[in-house]
Amino acid sequence: MPSSAPSLPRRFLRTLRLSLFAQVACALVLGILVGTLWPQAGTAVQPLGDGFVRLIKALIAPLVFCVVVFGITKAGDLKAFGRIGVKALIWFEVATTFALLFGLVAGNLVAPGAGMNVDPAQLDASAVDQKTGGGSLPSTSEFILHSLPDSAVGAFAENSLLQVLVLACLVGAALLHLGLSRVPAILPAIEQVQEIVFTVVGFIMKLAPLAVFGATAHLVGQYGVGVMTTYGKLIGVCYAVALLFLLLLAVALKAVTGLSLWKFVRYTREEMLLALGTASSETVMPRMMQKLRQAGCRDDAVGLVLPTGYSFNLDGASIYLSVATLFIAQAVGVDLTLGQQVTVVLVLMLTSKGMAGVPGSAFLALSATASSLGVIPAGAVALLLGVDRIMDSMRVATNLLGNCVAVFAVSRWEGALDVARARKVLNQEITVTAEPDAEDSVRGEAGVA
C-alpha cells in the first residue's frame, strides 16, 4: 500500500516556500558557492544586498519614533522612562568594559600577531584613508551635540537614531503633559503609522534571501577564502572570545530573568541569519523590536534600549578592537606595558561609543588608539584591511545579541517584562507571527494568556 506521506523533495520544497529561515540559509550557501566559483559574478550581485539594507534603513527612524512615543504614552510615567534610560546606560558600560577586558586577556594569552615581524614602512597607510574617507571619530562634545537635533526633518532624513530618540522623548513627554483628552487623535494615529511600518517591513523581508545571496557572494568573491589562512589565528581568537562573551551573557540573562539565550536565538533564528548574511544588524532592528515586544518586553523599554544600544553597546566591536590593537602591536614588534594596555581600554571605552554610522569606524578607532599610545605606527592599522570584513559576522552577532539581552535585563530590572509570557514564547508554547496585528497561536492550556 503506497505511503501517503509527501516525498523528501516535496517536503523540502514546502519548507523552502514557507520558511524564511530555510530561504535565507539556502541563499547563504548559494552565495558562498557563486562567490567561490565565479568571483566576478559574486561582486556584480552586491547591489542586491545594498538595496535591501537601504530599504530597511528608510523605515528605522519612523519606526523608532512611533514605538518610543507610543511606549512612553502607554506607560504613562515619564520618570519610569528616565529610569530605563539610566539603567540601560549602566548595563551598556559594564557590558562593553567586560568585552574590552576579555579581548585584552585573550590577546595577551594567545598573541595572534607574535612572530609576524612586519615592517610598518612597507605598509600602505593611504589605504586606511581610502577606507575611512579621510573622516574622524567625533569627540565627546561633538558626539553629544550631534545627538541633539537641529532640525526635526533632518533627524529623519539623516537616519540619526539618537536624534530621533530625543525627538520621540520630547513628543512623548508633551503628550503625557497635555493628556490624551486634549489631543485624542494623536496616539491612535501614531499607533496606526507604527502598524503600517511593520507591515511594510514584512513586505521587504520577503526580499531577504536575495539580499543575503548578494552580500555573501560579494564578500566571498572579493576577499576569497585565502584570507582565512593568512589571518587564521586572529580570526580564531576574536570568534572564540565572542563565543565566550556570549556564554557569559547567557549566564547573566538566566540569572536576571530566568530566560534562556539559546531559546531566544532559536526564536529569532531568521533575523540572526539575515543579520549575519548581510553583515548588518540594522537590517533586523524592526523585526527584533517586534519580536521583543511579542516576547513580553514593554514598548517603552524596547523603544529606548534597543536603538540606544546600537550606539552605546557595541560588544562585538569592543572585542574586535581590543584584540586587534594587541595584534597590530605584536605584529610590528611592540610590547605594550600594563599601563599602556589600561590606556587602550580607556581610549576604546570612549571611541567605541561614537562608532555607529561612521564609515570605516573600526579603523578610525584603532588609529586613535595607536596615536594615544605613541608607540604603534599609525600605518600599522593597514594590516587589518584584508581581514576586517571577515570580522563582520562576529561583530554583528555579538552586538545584536548583546543589545537584545540588555532589553530583557533592563526590562526585568524596571518591572517592564512579562516573564511568564516571555517563557511561553521562547518555549514555543505561544507561536507569534511576523504580522503585528495577527493573533497569537496558542498550544495547549499552558499558552492561554
XYZ file of C-alpha atoms in Angstrom:
449
model
C 0.000 0.000 0.000
C 1.658 3.308 -1.087
C 2.577 5.787 1.616
C 0.516 8.970 1.771
C 3.404 10.961 3.285
C 4.944 13.515 0.916
C 8.303 12.657 -0.586
C 11.524 14.220 0.714
C 11.877 16.648 -2.232
C 8.289 17.803 -1.744
C 8.826 18.342 1.982
C 11.980 20.305 1.221
C 10.228 22.491 -1.349
C 7.330 23.081 1.039
C 9.712 24.085 3.819
C 11.606 26.340 1.428
C 8.371 28.009 0.355
C 7.041 28.595 3.871
C 10.161 29.181 5.973
C 12.130 32.410 5.683
C 14.912 30.762 7.676
C 15.244 27.984 5.071
C 15.208 30.522 2.239
C 17.932 32.643 3.843
C 20.045 29.567 4.660
C 19.870 28.362 1.061
C 20.705 31.846 -0.198
C 23.732 31.913 2.111
C 25.059 28.600 0.771
C 24.369 29.644 -2.832
C 26.163 32.941 -2.280
C 29.258 31.154 -0.967
C 29.268 28.847 -3.990
C 28.850 31.647 -6.526
C 31.472 33.815 -4.838
C 33.952 30.933 -4.772
C 33.399 29.620 -8.307
C 32.667 32.900 -10.112
C 34.216 35.763 -8.104
C 33.399 38.431 -10.689
C 29.752 37.388 -10.779
C 29.704 37.435 -6.972
C 30.955 41.007 -6.911
C 28.403 42.009 -9.543
C 25.415 40.991 -7.396
C 26.443 43.220 -4.478
C 23.595 45.710 -5.213
C 21.078 43.063 -4.106
C 22.371 43.276 -0.554
C 22.961 47.028 -0.603
C 19.463 47.732 -1.921
C 17.838 45.666 0.810
C 19.807 47.482 3.519
C 18.743 50.849 2.087
C 15.063 49.853 2.119
C 15.203 48.704 5.736
C 17.144 51.786 6.869
C 14.452 54.002 5.363
C 11.957 52.603 7.890
C 14.074 52.521 11.053
C 13.728 56.196 12.048
C 9.903 56.419 11.762
C 9.540 53.049 13.489
C 11.754 54.032 16.435
C 9.879 57.333 16.774
C 6.462 55.645 16.815
C 7.480 52.859 19.228
C 9.085 55.280 21.710
C 6.242 57.826 21.657
C 3.615 55.103 21.935
C 5.591 53.350 24.683
C 6.003 56.491 26.808
C 2.371 57.455 26.458
C 1.088 53.939 27.056
C 3.255 53.523 30.185
C 2.063 56.917 31.418
C 5.168 57.532 33.520
C 7.980 59.713 32.204
C 10.081 59.081 35.325
C 9.993 55.349 34.619
C 11.214 56.039 31.101
C 14.100 58.058 32.509
C 14.988 55.215 34.880
C 15.027 52.808 31.957
C 17.476 55.071 30.140
C 19.829 55.356 33.120
C 19.754 51.617 33.800
C 20.375 50.885 30.121
C 23.465 53.120 30.087
C 24.805 51.392 33.227
C 24.284 47.971 31.610
C 25.934 49.128 28.373
C 29.020 50.465 30.140
C 29.510 47.317 32.204
C 28.993 45.024 29.204
C 31.362 46.867 26.852
C 34.036 47.125 29.561
C 33.876 43.369 30.096
C 34.090 42.843 26.323
C 37.205 45.033 26.095
C 38.861 43.236 29.019
C 38.027 39.805 27.574
C 39.661 40.834 24.305
C 42.815 42.114 26.015
C 43.228 38.991 28.145
C 42.813 36.725 25.112
C 45.166 38.855 23.024
C 47.852 38.548 25.707
C 47.382 34.811 26.205
C 47.258 33.770 22.542
C 49.337 36.600 20.993
C 47.836 36.301 17.477
C 50.330 38.774 15.940
C 53.513 37.406 17.536
C 56.242 36.367 15.114
C 54.898 38.240 12.083
C 57.793 40.767 12.201
C 56.034 43.273 9.954
C 57.888 46.387 8.807
C 55.365 49.269 9.079
C 57.272 51.169 6.393
C 56.207 48.543 3.867
C 52.502 49.078 4.569
C 50.320 51.413 2.527
C 48.966 53.840 5.129
C 46.994 55.695 2.456
C 44.759 52.638 2.071
C 43.361 53.315 5.538
C 42.474 56.888 4.494
C 40.651 55.485 1.471
C 38.763 53.075 3.707
C 37.689 55.811 6.127
C 37.172 58.517 3.524
C 39.533 60.781 5.443
C 36.992 61.078 8.251
C 37.443 61.000 12.002
C 35.528 59.863 15.033
C 33.605 62.632 16.835
C 34.941 63.956 20.120
C 32.812 63.536 23.243
C 31.380 67.047 22.930
C 30.738 66.578 19.199
C 29.037 63.253 19.879
C 26.729 64.815 22.484
C 25.911 67.790 20.264
C 25.259 65.552 17.269
C 22.787 63.605 19.387
C 20.668 66.748 19.681
C 18.637 67.520 16.549
C 18.885 70.939 14.927
C 16.109 70.009 12.518
C 13.149 67.726 13.063
C 13.145 66.762 9.388
C 16.930 66.407 9.300
C 16.939 63.826 12.104
C 14.749 61.556 9.979
C 16.447 62.413 6.682
C 19.898 61.583 8.081
C 18.557 58.485 9.850
C 20.203 59.630 13.096
C 18.729 57.303 15.705
C 19.876 59.268 18.730
C 18.342 62.463 17.359
C 15.105 60.618 16.571
C 15.101 59.241 20.123
C 15.446 62.744 21.562
C 12.540 63.993 19.441
C 10.426 60.976 20.393
C 11.090 61.533 24.105
C 10.060 65.186 23.789
C 6.869 64.326 21.907
C 6.017 61.539 24.359
C 6.579 63.895 27.316
C 4.392 66.533 25.661
C 1.562 64.024 25.150
C 1.745 62.998 28.807
C 1.728 66.647 29.888
C -1.237 67.591 27.716
C -3.213 64.454 28.444
C -4.955 62.332 25.848
C -8.214 64.204 26.389
C -6.673 67.327 24.822
C -5.052 65.502 21.872
C -7.276 62.433 21.479
C -6.419 61.711 17.847
C -2.611 61.757 18.110
C -1.909 58.449 19.868
C -4.216 56.323 17.656
C -2.603 57.930 14.601
C 0.906 57.096 15.851
C -0.170 53.521 16.576
C -1.605 53.188 13.077
C 1.590 54.545 11.494
C 3.537 52.019 13.564
C 1.381 49.189 12.241
C 1.844 50.416 8.661
C 5.624 50.492 9.078
C 5.671 46.960 10.496
C 3.581 45.790 7.551
C 5.956 47.406 5.055
C 8.869 45.741 6.859
C 7.062 42.434 6.339
C 6.881 43.126 2.605
C 10.574 43.996 2.391
C 11.591 40.924 4.403
C 10.386 38.756 1.536
C 13.457 40.037 -0.335
C 15.809 38.912 2.448
C 17.082 35.780 0.613
C 18.141 37.906 -2.373
C 19.937 40.304 -0.040
C 21.824 37.510 1.719
C 22.780 35.936 -1.605
C 24.120 39.225 -2.972
C 26.031 40.198 0.166
C 27.578 36.754 0.673
C 28.572 36.281 -2.959
C 30.218 39.713 -2.949
C 32.124 39.016 0.272
C 33.485 35.660 -0.892
C 34.106 36.905 -4.429
C 36.064 39.971 -3.335
C 38.074 38.558 -0.444
C 38.150 34.834 -1.184
C 38.937 32.178 1.387
C 42.703 32.750 1.335
C 42.422 35.460 3.963
C 41.282 32.774 6.412
C 44.696 31.120 6.274
C 46.698 34.359 6.465
C 44.832 35.728 9.468
C 43.559 32.433 10.868
C 44.923 32.986 14.375
C 43.456 36.471 14.709
C 40.077 35.344 13.363
C 40.066 32.328 15.683
C 40.854 34.430 18.756
C 38.144 37.018 18.002
C 35.449 34.433 17.350
C 36.439 32.359 20.400
C 36.345 35.415 22.674
C 32.970 36.417 21.210
C 31.601 32.934 21.925
C 32.916 33.082 25.497
C 31.352 36.511 25.933
C 28.001 35.234 24.634
C 28.161 32.383 27.140
C 28.671 34.999 29.860
C 25.669 36.927 28.517
C 23.630 33.714 28.608
C 24.512 33.248 32.285
C 23.661 36.880 33.030
C 20.320 36.605 31.209
C 19.454 33.419 33.099
C 20.405 34.971 36.425
C 18.480 38.214 35.869
C 15.370 36.968 34.053
C 15.417 33.166 34.181
C 15.284 33.079 30.364
C 17.474 31.064 28.010
C 19.646 32.850 25.445
C 19.741 29.739 23.283
C 15.944 29.646 23.145
C 15.937 33.326 22.210
C 18.388 32.607 19.365
C 16.078 29.844 18.175
C 13.114 32.222 18.431
C 14.920 34.853 16.320
C 16.866 32.486 14.034
C 15.542 34.116 10.863
C 16.656 37.574 11.979
C 20.037 36.290 13.196
C 20.776 34.555 9.904
C 19.723 37.629 7.943
C 21.967 39.875 10.048
C 24.892 37.504 9.511
C 24.228 37.209 5.791
C 24.023 40.957 5.191
C 26.687 41.812 7.823
C 24.336 44.449 9.233
C 22.343 44.423 12.462
C 20.303 47.406 11.244
C 18.522 45.204 8.701
C 16.808 43.307 11.514
C 16.178 46.112 14.014
C 12.467 46.481 13.098
C 11.818 42.744 13.365
C 13.821 42.454 16.586
C 11.793 45.275 18.134
C 8.622 43.499 17.141
C 9.743 40.118 18.482
C 10.983 41.563 21.768
C 7.586 43.214 22.286
C 5.836 39.947 21.464
C 8.109 38.197 23.982
C 6.832 40.291 26.871
C 9.079 43.374 26.891
C 7.192 46.627 27.356
C 7.078 49.065 24.432
C 8.933 51.894 26.145
C 11.807 49.597 27.185
C 12.167 48.127 23.694
C 11.879 51.518 22.018
C 14.587 53.093 24.165
C 17.076 50.325 24.990
C 17.455 48.597 21.609
C 18.070 51.676 19.398
C 20.323 53.278 22.033
C 22.324 50.073 22.224
C 23.193 50.409 18.543
C 25.344 53.404 19.508
C 26.391 52.617 23.089
C 26.520 48.826 23.389
C 28.842 47.534 20.665
C 30.103 44.432 22.477
C 31.351 42.651 19.367
C 33.152 45.743 18.130
C 34.758 46.181 21.557
C 36.129 42.624 21.483
C 37.496 43.125 17.987
C 39.108 46.487 18.771
C 40.936 45.255 21.866
C 42.222 42.074 20.201
C 43.125 43.963 17.015
C 45.110 46.589 18.935
C 47.273 43.889 20.532
C 47.562 42.071 17.189
C 48.936 45.189 15.498
C 51.380 45.867 18.317
C 52.607 42.265 18.326
C 52.900 42.169 14.534
C 55.241 45.191 14.454
C 57.208 44.019 17.480
C 55.885 46.454 20.106
C 55.487 45.046 23.623
C 52.742 47.017 25.382
C 53.116 47.524 29.114
C 50.277 47.055 31.585
C 49.854 50.830 31.826
C 49.612 51.136 28.038
C 47.010 48.373 27.922
C 44.961 50.197 30.559
C 45.194 53.239 28.267
C 43.889 51.063 25.425
C 40.812 50.158 27.490
C 40.145 53.767 28.495
C 40.546 55.094 24.949
C 38.376 52.370 23.419
C 35.679 52.929 26.063
C 35.320 56.430 24.610
C 35.943 55.858 20.892
C 33.671 52.807 20.672
C 30.683 54.954 21.701
C 30.975 57.178 18.635
C 31.443 54.441 16.046
C 27.885 53.838 14.873
C 27.194 55.167 11.401
C 30.768 56.409 10.785
C 32.407 54.923 7.634
C 35.471 52.865 8.494
C 34.808 53.432 12.185
C 36.862 50.431 13.320
C 39.952 51.787 11.573
C 39.347 55.256 12.960
C 39.059 53.862 16.486
C 42.218 51.786 16.030
C 44.110 54.783 14.616
C 43.005 56.930 17.555
C 44.133 54.225 19.977
C 47.518 53.836 18.262
C 48.033 57.606 18.324
C 47.203 57.815 22.028
C 49.793 55.147 22.848
C 52.522 56.813 20.792
C 54.431 53.555 20.232
C 52.440 51.905 17.410
C 52.964 53.351 13.909
C 49.692 54.695 12.521
C 50.307 52.908 9.214
C 50.264 49.544 11.002
C 46.456 49.719 11.095
C 46.587 48.842 7.377
C 47.439 45.284 8.457
C 43.744 44.728 9.151
C 42.420 45.847 5.761
C 42.329 42.285 4.484
C 40.543 40.768 7.463
C 38.192 43.477 8.735
C 35.274 42.381 6.569
C 35.602 38.773 7.793
C 35.048 40.017 11.332
C 31.640 41.469 10.483
C 29.770 38.257 11.321
C 31.308 38.131 14.785
C 30.670 41.803 15.458
C 27.107 41.747 14.150
C 26.028 38.628 16.071
C 27.634 39.751 19.342
C 26.368 43.330 19.082
C 22.840 42.189 18.264
C 22.553 39.557 20.985
C 24.193 41.909 23.482
C 21.543 44.542 22.798
C 18.667 42.056 22.989
C 19.939 40.714 26.320
C 20.144 44.329 27.506
C 16.468 44.847 26.607
C 15.414 41.796 28.624
C 17.667 42.634 31.575
C 16.712 46.316 31.822
C 13.032 45.455 31.330
C 13.226 42.969 34.196
C 15.160 45.470 36.300
C 12.440 48.094 35.775
C 9.490 45.685 36.091
C 8.678 46.108 32.404
C 8.974 42.417 31.462
C 6.157 39.875 31.411
C 8.341 36.895 32.371
C 5.524 34.363 32.110
C 4.748 35.404 28.534
C 8.448 35.511 27.650
C 8.882 31.909 28.813
C 5.846 30.751 26.842
C 7.048 32.476 23.672
C 10.619 31.184 23.955
C 9.363 27.679 24.796
C 7.137 27.877 21.690
C 4.000 27.440 23.773
C 2.831 30.665 22.137
C 3.677 30.911 18.468
C 3.919 34.534 17.380
C 3.753 35.603 13.772
C 5.500 38.315 11.803
C 2.289 40.295 11.354
C 1.855 42.995 14.009
C -1.878 42.514 14.400
C -2.061 38.765 13.996
C -3.428 36.773 16.915
C -1.018 34.509 18.786
C -1.387 30.827 18.091
C -1.650 29.038 21.432
C -0.581 25.470 22.042
C -2.391 23.794 24.878
C -3.615 25.210 28.140
C -0.151 26.403 29.113
C -0.290 29.006 26.407
C -3.597 30.578 27.358
C -2.971 34.227 28.212
